C-alpha cells in the first residue's frame, strides 16, 4: 500500500484522496472522501471503478494476461484439472496430493440432486431454454438446504460451495435431457468431473456400453478451466452485489446465471453460432462486415471491455479447437467460415483501431459444436464452469467484513413536487 495521496479541488475545497497500490496492476484512488464534498463520482458501466479488493484473479488487458491465484491461465488449462483450479480459486492455492484427493472426494459425494428437484423440471415446457431452467432450479436449491444458508458461518459457506460445484453438471445435463424428452442420468462417481458431465449429457439407460473419449473429456475440462473466473465481470459483480445483502448463495448464483445469459456476456458463445448461421457462407462475409461497420450488428465473439490486445483464453481455446477437430476428423464448413471471418476482421482498420480481437466465446462455440453440444447449452456450460469463480468471490466477501453494495445516481428526472389529482392531469 502506498502512502501518497491524490488531491481533488472542488468549490475551492481541497480533498486528499489516498492512492492504494495492489500487488499488480493500476493503483486505485480511494474516493471515500467525496462523501464530505457534496459530490458523487460518476462512472456508467463501471469503466474506471474498482468496487472491491480481491486476491482471486488478476487481468492485464493490455498484455493479455489472466492469472488465477497468481498462476497464468494457459499453465492452468494445460497442466491442471478444472477441479484443481476450482480448489485454488476457493482456497488460495493449488491443492497438494492429499488436499486434491479430499476435495475431489467431497465433490463426488455431492453430485446427486434431491429427487424432489425433478418436479421443478416438469414444470417447464419441453422447449424452455436451458438457461431459463437453470435460473430457476439453481435458485430452488436454497429450498433444499435451508438449514445451511447462514453466510456468516464458515461451515455453511464451505458446504454450499461444494454442493454448488458438485451439482451444476448434474443440473446442466438435466436441463438438456429434459429438452430431449430423455430420462435424467444419475451421476457416475467413478468418472471424473468432465467425464461425468458428458456421460449425463449423452448416455441413455439403454446405452450399456457407453464409452468415454479422452480427447473430448480433456477439451471439456479445459473449457471449464478457461471459464472458471474472470474477476469483476458483470455476472460476478451481480453475485457479489446480491451476496452483499446476506442473501443465500444459491439465490446469488441464480442472479449470476441471469446476468451471464445476456449476449454481451456469456450468451455470446451461442450468439456466435447464430451469427455464423446467419452469414451462411464465406462469400457473404464482406456484406456482413459492412453491416458490422454501419453498426447494424456486432461481430459476436469479438471485443472485450478489458482485453485490448488479445484474450489469453482465446489462444488456448483456439489450440484446443484445432486438437478436437483433428482428433474427431471434423471438417466443418462453419469452422472455415469462422476462420475467414477472423482473418478479415483482424486485418480490417475498423477492428484494428478499436482493438477488437476474438474473445473466448469465438472458439468455444466451435469446439462445443464439434463435441455435439447443442447451441442452447453453450451458455449453460459457461455457467457451470463460472460457478467456482462466483462462489469463490462470495466466500472471499463473506469471510471478511463487508458492506451492502449500494451505488448512488445522477438524477435527471422531473423536479415537480405538487401532486396532481387525476381530474386535473392533462
Ligand atoms: N463488433 C463490432 N464493433 C464492436 C464490437 C463488436 N463485437 N465490440 C465493440 N465494438 C465497437 C463499439 O461499437 C465501439 O465503437 P465506437 O467507439 O466507434 O462507438 C468500440 O468498439 C468500443 O466498444 P464498447 O461497446 O465501448 O466496448 P465495451 O467495453 O463497452 O463492450 C463488449 C465490450 C464485450 C460488450 C463488446 O465488445 C461486445 O458487445 N462484443 C460482442 C459480444 C461478445 O463477444 N461478448 C463476449 C465477451 S467475452 C466473454 C465474457 O467474459 O463474458
mmCIF file of N, CA and C in Angstrom, residues 188 190-201 210 212-214 217 220-221 224:
data_model
loop_
_atom_site.group_PDB
_atom_site.id
_atom_site.type_symbol
_atom_site.label_atom_id
_atom_site.label_comp_id
_atom_site.label_asym_id
_atom_site.label_seq_id
_atom_site.Cartn_x
_atom_site.Cartn_y
_atom_site.Cartn_z
ATOM 1 N N UNK A 188 -22.248 -40.530 -12.386
ATOM 2 C CA UNK A 188 -21.356 -41.689 -12.208
ATOM 3 C C UNK A 188 -20.150 -41.200 -11.418
ATOM 4 N N UNK A 190 -17.635 -42.800 -10.465
ATOM 5 C CA UNK A 190 -16.335 -43.376 -10.846
ATOM 6 C C UNK A 190 -15.723 -42.579 -12.002
ATOM 7 N N UNK A 191 -16.480 -41.618 -12.546
ATOM 8 C CA UNK A 191 -15.971 -40.771 -13.626
ATOM 9 C C UNK A 191 -15.448 -39.467 -13.048
ATOM 10 N N UNK A 192 -14.504 -38.844 -13.767
ATOM 11 C CA UNK A 192 -14.057 -37.534 -13.297
ATOM 12 C C UNK A 192 -15.110 -36.478 -13.662
ATOM 13 N N UNK A 193 -14.854 -35.235 -13.261
ATOM 14 C CA UNK A 193 -15.871 -34.169 -13.356
ATOM 15 C C UNK A 193 -16.373 -33.980 -14.789
ATOM 16 N N UNK A 194 -15.429 -33.857 -15.739
ATOM 17 C CA UNK A 194 -15.830 -33.613 -17.134
ATOM 18 C C UNK A 194 -16.442 -34.873 -17.745
ATOM 19 N N UNK A 195 -15.853 -36.034 -17.435
ATOM 20 C CA UNK A 195 -16.405 -37.298 -17.955
ATOM 21 C C UNK A 195 -17.838 -37.487 -17.494
ATOM 22 N N UNK A 196 -18.052 -37.205 -16.223
ATOM 23 C CA UNK A 196 -19.381 -37.397 -15.647
ATOM 24 C C UNK A 196 -20.403 -36.476 -16.304
ATOM 25 N N UNK A 197 -19.991 -35.220 -16.562
ATOM 26 C CA UNK A 197 -20.911 -34.289 -17.223
ATOM 27 C C UNK A 197 -21.271 -34.797 -18.620
ATOM 28 N N UNK A 198 -20.256 -35.223 -19.373
ATOM 29 C CA UNK A 198 -20.507 -35.717 -20.744
ATOM 30 C C UNK A 198 -21.378 -36.975 -20.711
ATOM 31 N N UNK A 199 -21.132 -37.816 -19.696
ATOM 32 C CA UNK A 199 -21.945 -39.032 -19.541
ATOM 33 C C UNK A 199 -23.415 -38.660 -19.274
ATOM 34 N N UNK A 200 -23.631 -37.737 -18.358
ATOM 35 C CA UNK A 200 -25.023 -37.370 -18.022
ATOM 36 C C UNK A 200 -25.718 -36.665 -19.191
ATOM 37 N N UNK A 201 -24.918 -36.028 -20.054
ATOM 38 C CA UNK A 201 -25.480 -35.371 -21.247
ATOM 39 C C UNK A 201 -25.842 -36.399 -22.317
ATOM 40 N N UNK A 210 -21.584 -47.456 -22.882
ATOM 41 C CA UNK A 210 -21.154 -46.054 -23.026
ATOM 42 C C UNK A 210 -19.626 -45.965 -22.939
ATOM 43 N N UNK A 212 -16.119 -43.537 -22.966
ATOM 44 C CA UNK A 212 -15.582 -42.186 -22.780
ATOM 45 C C UNK A 212 -14.626 -41.894 -23.934
ATOM 46 N N UNK A 213 -14.460 -40.602 -24.223
ATOM 47 C CA UNK A 213 -13.479 -40.212 -25.240
ATOM 48 C C UNK A 213 -12.517 -39.226 -24.583
ATOM 49 N N UNK A 214 -11.241 -39.623 -24.491
ATOM 50 C CA UNK A 214 -10.274 -38.824 -23.731
ATOM 51 C C UNK A 214 -10.054 -37.434 -24.323
ATOM 52 N N UNK A 217 -13.052 -35.387 -23.392
ATOM 53 C CA UNK A 217 -13.057 -35.120 -21.948
ATOM 54 C C UNK A 217 -12.061 -34.016 -21.598
ATOM 55 N N UNK A 220 -13.295 -30.684 -22.807
ATOM 56 C CA UNK A 220 -14.384 -30.193 -21.944
ATOM 57 C C UNK A 220 -13.805 -29.617 -20.653
ATOM 58 N N UNK A 221 -12.842 -30.352 -20.081
ATOM 59 C CA UNK A 221 -12.233 -29.893 -18.833
ATOM 60 C C UNK A 221 -11.512 -28.558 -19.037
ATOM 61 N N UNK A 224 -13.975 -25.795 -19.175
ATOM 62 C CA UNK A 224 -14.379 -25.436 -17.805
ATOM 63 C C UNK A 224 -13.325 -24.509 -17.173
#
